[in-house]
């Protein structure tokens, strides 16, 4: 089955700096890669996603890049703010499994003022 | 537009009992996914229901089961509860137009004593 690895497990940055979280996947059939943000006591919130036919996608301060050949994808957050502090999860899915999500273990991001 | 709703928010049971968790998808969404988020194990796919049928299940024993009703809401049943079943149970739904994109509810926190 699909195996998604996520690094780092914790990340601390100063407000205004950039944060980068990296994930790798094992199944070349995976073709959809979402990123979720989970705040304490809440369910995961979709923040950005990318499909395998696209190499990069940007939404304001958030961007995701995908390297299909190397089977890795990354989340980039620029100009971080304290409210960006949360746990971030990457995931991979494919149509064969009905797009059931295979998640990484999560990255706890702390943005200090 | 209302999001995915789940009830109850918290549930306390003792070992050996049964738990029933409920989920209502976003209006117009016909598919429901269930995930378990246990401490130290991350988010794991449990079950997928679409148009009233179970379409796929993750690596969980048969005592985890569920159903989907004609209005597309869903129940997750966990029989013969074990201490390790203590976790946050998350429900997600997706639309017909974008089958890969899942939106999560706030979850039900189950504690087994």
JSON list of C-alpha atoms in Angstrom, two decimals:
[
{"chain": "A", "resi": 1, "resn": "UNK", "atom": "CA", "xyz": [0.00, 0.00, 0.00]},
{"chain": "A", "resi": 2, "resn": "UNK", "atom": "CA", "xyz": [0.89, 3.68, -0.13]},
{"chain": "A", "resi": 3, "resn": "UNK", "atom": "CA", "xyz": [3.40, 4.97, 2.43]},
{"chain": "A", "resi": 4, "resn": "UNK", "atom": "CA", "xyz": [3.69, 8.72, 3.03]},
{"chain": "A", "resi": 5, "resn": "UNK", "atom": "CA", "xyz": [6.66, 10.06, 4.96]},
{"chain": "A", "resi": 6, "resn": "UNK", "atom": "CA", "xyz": [6.62, 13.63, 6.32]},
{"chain": "A", "resi": 7, "resn": "UNK", "atom": "CA", "xyz": [9.48, 15.78, 7.68]},
{"chain": "A", "resi": 8, "resn": "UNK", "atom": "CA", "xyz": [10.17, 17.48, 9.96]},
{"chain": "A", "resi": 9, "resn": "UNK", "atom": "CA", "xyz": [7.90, 16.38, 12.80]},
{"chain": "A", "resi": 10, "resn": "UNK", "atom": "CA", "xyz": [8.31, 19.76, 14.51]},
{"chain": "A", "resi": 11, "resn": "UNK", "atom": "CA", "xyz": [9.26, 23.12, 13.10]},
{"chain": "A", "resi": 12, "resn": "UNK", "atom": "CA", "xyz": [9.75, 26.42, 14.89]},
{"chain": "A", "resi": 13, "resn": "UNK", "atom": "CA", "xyz": [10.14, 29.66, 12.93]},
{"chain": "A", "resi": 14, "resn": "UNK", "atom": "CA", "xyz": [10.05, 33.34, 13.71]},
{"chain": "A", "resi": 15, "resn": "UNK", "atom": "CA", "xyz": [7.18, 35.45, 12.50]},
{"chain": "A", "resi": 16, "resn": "UNK", "atom": "CA", "xyz": [7.85, 36.62, 8.97]},
{"chain": "A", "resi": 17, "resn": "UNK", "atom": "CA", "xyz": [10.16, 33.75, 8.10]},
{"chain": "A", "resi": 18, "resn": "UNK", "atom": "CA", "xyz": [9.31, 30.96, 5.65]},
{"chain": "A", "resi": 19, "resn": "UNK", "atom": "CA", "xyz": [8.42, 27.40, 6.59]},
{"chain": "A", "resi": 20, "resn": "UNK", "atom": "CA", "xyz": [8.92, 24.32, 4.42]},
{"chain": "A", "resi": 21, "resn": "UNK", "atom": "CA", "xyz": [7.46, 20.86, 5.05]},
{"chain": "A", "resi": 22, "resn": "UNK", "atom": "CA", "xyz": [8.42, 17.91, 2.86]},
{"chain": "A", "resi": 23, "resn": "UNK", "atom": "CA", "xyz": [6.67, 14.65, 2.07]},
{"chain": "A", "resi": 24, "resn": "UNK", "atom": "CA", "xyz": [7.52, 11.59, 0.03]},
{"chain": "A", "resi": 25, "resn": "UNK", "atom": "CA", "xyz": [5.19, 8.87, -1.25]},
{"chain": "A", "resi": 26, "resn": "UNK", "atom": "CA", "xyz": [5.79, 5.36, -2.48]},
{"chain": "A", "resi": 27, "resn": "UNK", "atom": "CA", "xyz": [2.97, 4.47, -4.89]},
{"chain": "A", "resi": 28, "resn": "UNK", "atom": "CA", "xyz": [3.41, 5.90, -8.39]},
{"chain": "A", "resi": 29, "resn": "UNK", "atom": "CA", "xyz": [-0.35, 5.48, -8.94]},
{"chain": "A", "resi": 30, "resn": "UNK", "atom": "CA", "xyz": [-1.06, 8.29, -6.44]},
{"chain": "A", "resi": 31, "resn": "UNK", "atom": "CA", "xyz": [-2.16, 11.37, -8.34]},
{"chain": "A", "resi": 32, "resn": "UNK", "atom": "CA", "xyz": [-3.71, 13.74, -5.80]},
{"chain": "A", "resi": 33, "resn": "UNK", "atom": "CA", "xyz": [-1.82, 15.43, -2.97]},
{"chain": "A", "resi": 34, "resn": "UNK", "atom": "CA", "xyz": [-3.69, 17.65, -0.47]},
{"chain": "A", "resi": 35, "resn": "UNK", "atom": "CA", "xyz": [-2.35, 19.50, 2.54]},
{"chain": "A", "resi": 36, "resn": "UNK", "atom": "CA", "xyz": [-4.41, 19.93, 5.69]},
{"chain": "A", "resi": 37, "resn": "UNK", "atom": "CA", "xyz": [-4.03, 22.23, 8.68]},
{"chain": "A", "resi": 38, "resn": "UNK", "atom": "CA", "xyz": [-5.35, 21.00, 12.02]},
{"chain": "A", "resi": 39, "resn": "UNK", "atom": "CA", "xyz": [-5.75, 23.31, 14.98]},
{"chain": "A", "resi": 40, "resn": "UNK", "atom": "CA", "xyz": [-6.21, 22.03, 18.50]},
{"chain": "A", "resi": 41, "resn": "UNK", "atom": "CA", "xyz": [-9.64, 20.49, 19.02]},
{"chain": "A", "resi": 42, "resn": "UNK", "atom": "CA", "xyz": [-10.67, 20.84, 15.39]},
{"chain": "A", "resi": 43, "resn": "UNK", "atom": "CA", "xyz": [-10.87, 18.66, 12.31]},
{"chain": "A", "resi": 44, "resn": "UNK", "atom": "CA", "xyz": [-8.33, 18.97, 9.48]},
{"chain": "A", "resi": 45, "resn": "UNK", "atom": "CA", "xyz": [-8.89, 21.92, 7.16]},
{"chain": "A", "resi": 46, "resn": "UNK", "atom": "CA", "xyz": [-7.87, 21.69, 3.50]},
{"chain": "A", "resi": 47, "resn": "UNK", "atom": "CA", "xyz": [-5.44, 24.51, 2.72]},
{"chain": "A", "resi": 48, "resn": "UNK", "atom": "CA", "xyz": [-4.09, 23.61, -0.72]},
{"chain": "A", "resi": 49, "resn": "UNK", "atom": "CA", "xyz": [-3.92, 20.63, -3.05]},
{"chain": "A", "resi": 50, "resn": "UNK", "atom": "CA", "xyz": [-2.13, 19.60, -6.22]},
{"chain": "A", "resi": 51, "resn": "UNK", "atom": "CA", "xyz": [-2.72, 17.03, -8.90]},
{"chain": "A", "resi": 52, "resn": "UNK", "atom": "CA", "xyz": [-0.04, 14.97, -10.60]},
{"chain": "A", "resi": 53, "resn": "UNK", "atom": "CA", "xyz": [-0.35, 16.83, -13.89]},
{"chain": "A", "resi": 54, "resn": "UNK", "atom": "CA", "xyz": [0.80, 20.07, -12.23]},
{"chain": "A", "resi": 55, "resn": "UNK", "atom": "CA", "xyz": [4.25, 20.86, -10.84]},
{"chain": "A", "resi": 56, "resn": "UNK", "atom": "CA", "xyz": [3.46, 23.86, -8.67]},
{"chain": "A", "resi": 57, "resn": "UNK", "atom": "CA", "xyz": [0.45, 25.68, -7.25]},
{"chain": "A", "resi": 58, "resn": "UNK", "atom": "CA", "xyz": [0.27, 28.88, -5.26]},
{"chain": "A", "resi": 59, "resn": "UNK", "atom": "CA", "xyz": [-2.44, 30.49, -3.15]},
{"chain": "A", "resi": 60, "resn": "UNK", "atom": "CA", "xyz": [-1.35, 33.76, -1.54]},
{"chain": "A", "resi": 61, "resn": "UNK", "atom": "CA", "xyz": [1.29, 32.86, 1.08]},
{"chain": "A", "resi": 62, "resn": "UNK", "atom": "CA", "xyz": [0.99, 29.13, 0.54]},
{"chain": "A", "resi": 63, "resn": "UNK", "atom": "CA", "xyz": [2.54, 27.10, -2.29]},
{"chain": "A", "resi": 64, "resn": "UNK", "atom": "CA", "xyz": [2.94, 23.42, -3.02]},
{"chain": "A", "resi": 65, "resn": "UNK", "atom": "CA", "xyz": [5.45, 21.81, -5.37]},
{"chain": "A", "resi": 66, "resn": "UNK", "atom": "CA", "xyz": [5.36, 18.28, -6.74]},
{"chain": "A", "resi": 67, "resn": "UNK", "atom": "CA", "xyz": [8.17, 16.19, -8.24]},
{"chain": "A", "resi": 68, "resn": "UNK", "atom": "CA", "xyz": [6.52, 13.08, -9.70]},
{"chain": "A", "resi": 69, "resn": "UNK", "atom": "CA", "xyz": [9.79, 11.48, -10.75]},
{"chain": "A", "resi": 70, "resn": "UNK", "atom": "CA", "xyz": [11.25, 11.69, -7.27]},
{"chain": "A", "resi": 71, "resn": "UNK", "atom": "CA", "xyz": [7.86, 11.08, -5.64]},
{"chain": "A", "resi": 72, "resn": "UNK", "atom": "CA", "xyz": [8.03, 14.01, -3.31]},
{"chain": "A", "resi": 73, "resn": "UNK", "atom": "CA", "xyz": [6.00, 17.14, -2.67]},
{"chain": "A", "resi": 74, "resn": "UNK", "atom": "CA", "xyz": [6.48, 20.12, -0.41]},
{"chain": "A", "resi": 75, "resn": "UNK", "atom": "CA", "xyz": [4.47, 22.84, 1.32]},
{"chain": "A", "resi": 76, "resn": "UNK", "atom": "CA", "xyz": [5.91, 26.33, 1.45]},
{"chain": "A", "resi": 77, "resn": "UNK", "atom": "CA", "xyz": [4.48, 29.03, 3.73]},
{"chain": "A", "resi": 78, "resn": "UNK", "atom": "CA", "xyz": [5.95, 32.50, 3.33]},
{"chain": "A", "resi": 79, "resn": "UNK", "atom": "CA", "xyz": [5.68, 35.48, 5.70]},
{"chain": "A", "resi": 80, "resn": "UNK", "atom": "CA", "xyz": [4.53, 33.23, 8.53]},
{"chain": "A", "resi": 81, "resn": "UNK", "atom": "CA", "xyz": [2.18, 34.59, 11.16]},
{"chain": "A", "resi": 82, "resn": "UNK", "atom": "CA", "xyz": [1.41, 33.32, 14.69]},
{"chain": "A", "resi": 83, "resn": "UNK", "atom": "CA", "xyz": [-1.99, 32.09, 13.47]},
{"chain": "A", "resi": 84, "resn": "UNK", "atom": "CA", "xyz": [-0.17, 29.71, 11.12]},
{"chain": "A", "resi": 85, "resn": "UNK", "atom": "CA", "xyz": [0.81, 27.71, 14.22]},
{"chain": "A", "resi": 86, "resn": "UNK", "atom": "CA", "xyz": [-0.90, 24.31, 13.92]},
{"chain": "A", "resi": 87, "resn": "UNK", "atom": "CA", "xyz": [-0.25, 20.72, 12.86]},
{"chain": "A", "resi": 88, "resn": "UNK", "atom": "CA", "xyz": [0.08, 20.27, 9.09]},
{"chain": "A", "resi": 89, "resn": "UNK", "atom": "CA", "xyz": [-0.59, 16.97, 7.34]},
{"chain": "A", "resi": 90, "resn": "UNK", "atom": "CA", "xyz": [0.30, 15.94, 3.82]},
{"chain": "A", "resi": 91, "resn": "UNK", "atom": "CA", "xyz": [-1.60, 13.15, 2.11]},
{"chain": "A", "resi": 92, "resn": "UNK", "atom": "CA", "xyz": [-1.64, 11.15, -1.10]},
{"chain": "A", "resi": 93, "resn": "UNK", "atom": "CA", "xyz": [-4.51, 9.38, -2.82]},
{"chain": "A", "resi": 94, "resn": "UNK", "atom": "CA", "xyz": [-5.50, 7.68, -6.05]},
{"chain": "A", "resi": 95, "resn": "UNK", "atom": "CA", "xyz": [-8.70, 6.75, -7.87]},
{"chain": "A", "resi": 96, "resn": "UNK", "atom": "CA", "xyz": [-8.12, 2.98, -7.43]},
{"chain": "A", "resi": 97, "resn": "UNK", "atom": "CA", "xyz": [-8.91, 3.28, -3.73]},
{"chain": "A", "resi": 98, "resn": "UNK", "atom": "CA", "xyz": [-11.69, 5.82, -4.14]},
{"chain": "A", "resi": 99, "resn": "UNK", "atom": "CA", "xyz": [-9.28, 8.58, -3.16]},
{"chain": "A", "resi": 100, "resn": "UNK", "atom": "CA", "xyz": [-8.97, 7.33, 0.41]},
{"chain": "A", "resi": 101, "resn": "UNK", "atom": "CA", "xyz": [-6.30, 9.55, 1.93]},
{"chain": "A", "resi": 102, "resn": "UNK", "atom": "CA", "xyz": [-2.96, 8.19, 3.10]},
{"chain": "A", "resi": 103, "resn": "UNK", "atom": "CA", "xyz": [-1.57, 10.72, 5.55]},
{"chain": "A", "resi": 104, "resn": "UNK", "atom": "CA", "xyz": [1.89, 11.64, 6.71]},
{"chain": "A", "resi": 105, "resn": "UNK", "atom": "CA", "xyz": [2.49, 11.72, 10.47]},
{"chain": "A", "resi": 106, "resn": "UNK", "atom": "CA", "xyz": [2.14, 15.49, 10.64]},
{"chain": "A", "resi": 107, "resn": "UNK", "atom": "CA", "xyz": [4.36, 18.51, 11.33]},
{"chain": "A", "resi": 108, "resn": "UNK", "atom": "CA", "xyz": [3.77, 20.69, 14.36]},
{"chain": "A", "resi": 109, "resn": "UNK", "atom": "CA", "xyz": [4.55, 24.26, 13.25]},
{"chain": "A", "resi": 110, "resn": "UNK", "atom": "CA", "xyz": [5.16, 26.95, 15.85]},
{"chain": "A", "resi": 111, "resn": "UNK", "atom": "CA", "xyz": [5.46, 30.56, 14.71]},
{"chain": "A", "resi": 112, "resn": "UNK", "atom": "CA", "xyz": [6.90, 32.78, 17.43]},
{"chain": "A", "resi": 113, "resn": "UNK", "atom": "CA", "xyz": [6.27, 36.55, 17.43]},
{"chain": "B", "resi": 1, "resn": "UNK", "atom": "CA", "xyz": [-23.10, 26.33, 3.23]},
{"chain": "B", "resi": 2, "resn": "UNK", "atom": "CA", "xyz": [-22.97, 24.12, 6.32]},
{"chain": "B", "resi": 3, "resn": "UNK", "atom": "CA", "xyz": [-19.92, 21.91, 6.67]},
{"chain": "B", "resi": 4, "resn": "UNK", "atom": "CA", "xyz": [-19.64, 18.29, 7.69]},
{"chain": "B", "resi": 5, "resn": "UNK", "atom": "CA", "xyz": [-21.25, 17.74, 11.08]},
{"chain": "B", "resi": 6, "resn": "UNK", "atom": "CA", "xyz": [-20.56, 14.96, 13.57]},
{"chain": "B", "resi": 7, "resn": "UNK", "atom": "CA", "xyz": [-22.19, 13.84, 16.79]},
{"chain": "B", "resi": 8, "resn": "UNK", "atom": "CA", "xyz": [-21.61, 13.42, 19.60]},
{"chain": "B", "resi": 9, "resn": "UNK", "atom": "CA", "xyz": [-18.55, 15.62, 20.16]},
{"chain": "B", "resi": 10, "resn": "UNK", "atom": "CA", "xyz": [-17.37, 13.39, 23.00]},
{"chain": "B", "resi": 11, "resn": "UNK", "atom": "CA", "xyz": [-18.20, 9.83, 23.96]},
{"chain": "B", "resi": 12, "resn": "UNK", "atom": "CA", "xyz": [-17.07, 7.82, 26.96]},
{"chain": "B", "resi": 13, "resn": "UNK", "atom": "CA", "xyz": [-17.50, 4.04, 26.99]},
{"chain": "B", "resi": 14, "resn": "UNK", "atom": "CA", "xyz": [-16.09, 1.12, 28.88]},
{"chain": "B", "resi": 15, "resn": "UNK", "atom": "CA", "xyz": [-14.22, -1.79, 27.40]},
{"chain": "B", "resi": 16, "resn": "UNK", "atom": "CA", "xyz": [-16.48, -4.32, 25.70]},
{"chain": "B", "resi": 17, "resn": "UNK", "atom": "CA", "xyz": [-19.29, -1.85, 25.00]},
{"chain": "B", "resi": 18, "resn": "UNK", "atom": "CA", "xyz": [-20.44, -0.61, 21.59]},
{"chain": "B", "resi": 19, "resn": "UNK", "atom": "CA", "xyz": [-20.10, 2.94, 20.29]},
{"chain": "B", "resi": 20, "resn": "UNK", "atom": "CA", "xyz": [-22.14, 4.63, 17.56]},
{"chain": "B", "resi": 21, "resn": "UNK", "atom": "CA", "xyz": [-20.87, 7.77, 15.90]},
{"chain": "B", "resi": 22, "resn": "UNK", "atom": "CA", "xyz": [-22.80, 9.87, 13.41]},
{"chain": "B", "resi": 23, "resn": "UNK", "atom": "CA", "xyz": [-21.89, 12.05, 10.45]},
{"chain": "B", "resi": 24, "resn": "UNK", "atom": "CA", "xyz": [-23.81, 14.32, 8.12]},
{"chain": "B", "resi": 25, "resn": "UNK", "atom": "CA", "xyz": [-21.97, 15.28, 4.91]},
{"chain": "B", "resi": 26, "resn": "UNK", "atom": "CA", "xyz": [-22.04, 18.65, 3.23]},
{"chain": "B", "resi": 27, "resn": "UNK", "atom": "CA", "xyz": [-25.33, 19.14, 1.41]},
{"chain": "B", "resi": 28, "resn": "UNK", "atom": "CA", "xyz": [-25.07, 17.62, -2.06]},
{"chain": "B", "resi": 29, "resn": "UNK", "atom": "CA", "xyz": [-22.15, 15.35, -1.17]},
{"chain": "B", "resi": 30, "resn": "UNK", "atom": "CA", "xyz": [-22.89, 11.66, -1.60]},
{"chain": "B", "resi": 31, "resn": "UNK", "atom": "CA", "xyz": [-19.68, 10.06, -0.29]},
{"chain": "B", "resi": 32, "resn": "UNK", "atom": "CA", "xyz": [-18.58, 9.73, 3.32]},
{"chain": "B", "resi": 33, "resn": "UNK", "atom": "CA", "xyz": [-15.15, 8.67, 4.59]},
{"chain": "B", "resi": 34, "resn": "UNK", "atom": "CA", "xyz": [-14.25, 7.72, 8.15]},
{"chain": "B", "resi": 35, "resn": "UNK", "atom": "CA", "xyz": [-10.77, 8.13, 9.62]},
{"chain": "B", "resi": 36, "resn": "UNK", "atom": "CA", "xyz": [-9.27, 7.33, 13.01]},
{"chain": "B", "resi": 37, "resn": "UNK", "atom": "CA", "xyz": [-6.77, 9.72, 14.58]},
{"chain": "B", "resi": 38, "resn": "UNK", "atom": "CA", "xyz": [-5.17, 7.91, 17.49]},
{"chain": "B", "resi": 39, "resn": "UNK", "atom": "CA", "xyz": [-2.30, 9.34, 19.53]},
{"chain": "B", "resi": 40, "resn": "UNK", "atom": "CA", "xyz": [0.97, 8.28, 18.00]},
{"chain": "B", "resi": 41, "resn": "UNK", "atom": "CA", "xyz": [-0.64, 6.59, 14.98]},
{"chain": "B", "resi": 42, "resn": "UNK", "atom": "CA", "xyz": [-1.66, 9.58, 12.93]},
{"chain": "B", "resi": 43, "resn": "UNK", "atom": "CA", "xyz": [-4.69, 9.69, 10.65]},
{"chain": "B", "resi": 44, "resn": "UNK", "atom": "CA", "xyz": [-5.73, 6.31, 9.29]},
{"chain": "B", "resi": 45, "resn": "UNK", "atom": "CA", "xyz": [-8.42, 5.54, 6.72]},
{"chain": "B", "resi": 46, "resn": "UNK", "atom": "CA", "xyz": [-11.24, 3.39, 8.12]},
{"chain": "B", "resi": 47, "resn": "UNK", "atom": "CA", "xyz": [-14.18, 3.18, 5.70]},
{"chain": "B", "resi": 48, "resn": "UNK", "atom": "CA", "xyz": [-15.63, 4.74, 2.56]},
{"chain": "B", "resi": 49, "resn": "UNK", "atom": "CA", "xyz": [-19.35, 4.84, 1.78]},
{"chain": "B", "resi": 50, "resn": "UNK", "atom": "CA", "xyz": [-20.78, 6.01, -1.51]},
{"chain": "B", "resi": 51, "resn": "UNK", "atom": "CA", "xyz": [-24.42, 5.92, -2.63]},
{"chain": "B", "resi": 52, "resn": "UNK", "atom": "CA", "xyz": [-25.34, 3.77, 0.36]},
{"chain": "B", "resi": 53, "resn": "UNK", "atom": "CA", "xyz": [-22.69, 1.09, -0.20]},
{"chain": "B", "resi": 54, "resn": "UNK", "atom": "CA", "xyz": [-19.39, 0.32, 1.51]},
{"chain": "B", "resi": 55, "resn": "UNK", "atom": "CA", "xyz": [-16.80, 0.81, -1.25]},
{"chain": "B", "resi": 56, "resn": "UNK", "atom": "CA", "xyz": [-13.49, 0.38, 0.56]},
{"chain": "B", "resi": 57, "resn": "UNK", "atom": "CA", "xyz": [-12.13, -0.22, 4.02]},
{"chain": "B", "resi": 58, "resn": "UNK", "atom": "CA", "xyz": [-8.77, 0.29, 5.64]},
{"chain": "B", "resi": 59, "resn": "UNK", "atom": "CA", "xyz": [-6.74, -2.12, 7.71]},
{"chain": "B", "resi": 60, "resn": "UNK", "atom": "CA", "xyz": [-9.18, -2.39, 10.63]},
{"chain": "B", "resi": 61, "resn": "UNK", "atom": "CA", "xyz": [-10.95, -5.44, 12.12]},
{"chain": "B", "resi": 62, "resn": "UNK", "atom": "CA", "xyz": [-14.58, -6.25, 11.27]},
{"chain": "B", "resi": 63, "resn": "UNK", "atom": "CA", "xyz": [-15.79, -4.89, 14.62]},
{"chain": "B", "resi": 64, "resn": "UNK", "atom": "CA", "xyz": [-15.47, -1.50, 12.92]},
{"chain": "B", "resi": 65, "resn": "UNK", "atom": "CA", "xyz": [-18.50, -1.21, 10.67]},
{"chain": "B", "resi": 66, "resn": "UNK", "atom": "CA", "xyz": [-20.99, 1.32, 9.49]},
{"chain": "B", "resi": 67, "resn": "UNK", "atom": "CA", "xyz": [-23.67, 2.25, 7.07]},
{"chain": "B", "resi": 68, "resn": "UNK", "atom": "CA", "xyz": [-24.88, 5.09, 4.93]},
{"chain": "B", "resi": 69, "resn": "UNK", "atom": "CA", "xyz": [-28.48, 6.17, 4.89]},
{"chain": "B", "resi": 70, "resn": "UNK", "atom": "CA", "xyz": [-30.60, 7.32, 1.92]},
{"chain": "B", "resi": 71, "resn": "UNK", "atom": "CA", "xyz": [-29.99, 10.96, 2.91]},
{"chain": "B", "resi": 72, "resn": "UNK", "atom": "CA", "xyz": [-26.21, 10.22, 2.69]},
{"chain": "B", "resi": 73, "resn": "UNK", "atom": "CA", "xyz": [-25.60, 10.61, 6.41]},
{"chain": "B", "resi": 74, "resn": "UNK", "atom": "CA", "xyz": [-23.55, 7.84, 7.96]},
{"chain": "B", "resi": 75, "resn": "UNK", "atom": "CA", "xyz": [-23.00, 5.89, 11.15]},
{"chain": "B", "resi": 76, "resn": "UNK", "atom": "CA", "xyz": [-19.79, 4.31, 12.37]},
{"chain": "B", "resi": 77, "resn": "UNK", "atom": "CA", "xyz": [-20.22, 1.44, 14.82]},
{"chain": "B", "resi": 78, "resn": "UNK", "atom": "CA", "xyz": [-17.42, 0.06, 16.91]},
{"chain": "B", "resi": 79, "resn": "UNK", "atom": "CA", "xyz": [-18.24, -3.20, 18.71]},
{"chain": "B", "resi": 80, "resn": "UNK", "atom": "CA", "xyz": [-16.42, -4.87, 21.60]},
{"chain": "B", "resi": 81, "resn": "UNK", "atom": "CA", "xyz": [-14.53, -1.69, 22.41]},
{"chain": "B", "resi": 82, "resn": "UNK", "atom": "CA", "xyz": [-10.87, -1.95, 23.37]},
{"chain": "B", "resi": 83, "resn": "UNK", "atom": "CA", "xyz": [-8.75, 0.61, 25.18]},
{"chain": "B", "resi": 84, "resn": "UNK", "atom": "CA", "xyz": [-6.77, 1.20, 21.96]},
{"chain": "B", "resi": 85, "resn": "UNK", "atom": "CA", "xyz": [-9.94, 2.40, 20.23]},
{"chain": "B", "resi": 86, "resn": "UNK", "atom": "CA", "xyz": [-9.66, 5.65, 22.16]},
{"chain": "B", "resi": 87, "resn": "UNK", "atom": "CA", "xyz": [-9.15, 8.25, 19.42]},
{"chain": "B", "resi": 88, "resn": "UNK", "atom": "CA", "xyz": [-10.62, 11.12, 17.48]},
{"chain": "B", "resi": 89, "resn": "UNK", "atom": "CA", "xyz": [-12.91, 9.76, 14.76]},
{"chain": "B", "resi": 90, "resn": "UNK", "atom": "CA", "xyz": [-13.18, 12.02, 11.75]},
{"chain": "B", "resi": 91, "resn": "UNK", "atom": "CA", "xyz": [-15.72, 12.03, 8.98]},
{"chain": "B", "resi": 92, "resn": "UNK", "atom": "CA", "xyz": [-15.14, 13.61, 5.57]},
{"chain": "B", "resi": 93, "resn": "UNK", "atom": "CA", "xyz": [-17.24, 14.07, 2.47]},
{"chain": "B", "resi": 94, "resn": "UNK", "atom": "CA", "xyz": [-16.62, 14.96, -1.14]},
{"chain": "B", "resi": 95, "resn": "UNK", "atom": "CA", "xyz": [-18.69, 16.23, -4.02]},
{"chain": "B", "resi": 96, "resn": "UNK", "atom": "CA", "xyz": [-19.45, 14.48, -7.28]},
{"chain": "B", "resi": 97, "resn": "UNK", "atom": "CA", "xyz": [-17.69, 17.21, -9.19]},
{"chain": "B", "resi": 98, "resn": "UNK", "atom": "CA", "xyz": [-14.38, 16.83, -7.33]},
{"chain": "B", "resi": 99, "resn": "UNK", "atom": "CA", "xyz": [-14.22, 13.30, -6.05]},
{"chain": "B", "resi": 100, "resn": "UNK", "atom": "CA", "xyz": [-10.69, 13.56, -4.77]},
{"chain": "B", "resi": 101, "resn": "UNK", "atom": "CA", "xyz": [-11.25, 16.57, -2.49]},
{"chain": "B", "resi": 102, "resn": "UNK", "atom": "CA", "xyz": [-12.40, 15.74, 1.02]},
{"chain": "B", "resi": 103, "resn": "UNK", "atom": "CA", "xyz": [-13.74, 18.11, 3.65]},
{"chain": "B", "resi": 104, "resn": "UNK", "atom": "CA", "xyz": [-13.57, 17.08, 7.27]},
{"chain": "B", "resi": 105, "resn": "UNK", "atom": "CA", "xyz": [-15.92, 17.48, 10.19]},
{"chain": "B", "resi": 106, "resn": "UNK", "atom": "CA", "xyz": [-14.79, 18.38, 13.72]},
{"chain": "B", "resi": 107, "resn": "UNK", "atom": "CA", "xyz": [-14.65, 14.77, 14.86]},
{"chain": "B", "resi": 108, "resn": "UNK", "atom": "CA", "xyz": [-15.95, 12.68, 17.75]},
{"chain": "B", "resi": 109, "resn": "UNK", "atom": "CA", "xyz": [-13.53, 12.04, 20.59]},
{"chain": "B", "resi": 110, "resn": "UNK", "atom": "CA", "xyz": [-14.05, 8.52, 21.90]},
{"chain": "B", "resi": 111, "resn": "UNK", "atom": "CA", "xyz": [-12.58, 7.53, 25.24]},
{"chain": "B", "resi": 112, "resn": "UNK", "atom": "CA", "xyz": [-12.64, 3.86, 26.24]},
{"chain": "B", "resi": 113, "resn": "UNK", "atom": "CA", "xyz": [-12.10, 3.18, 29.93]}
]
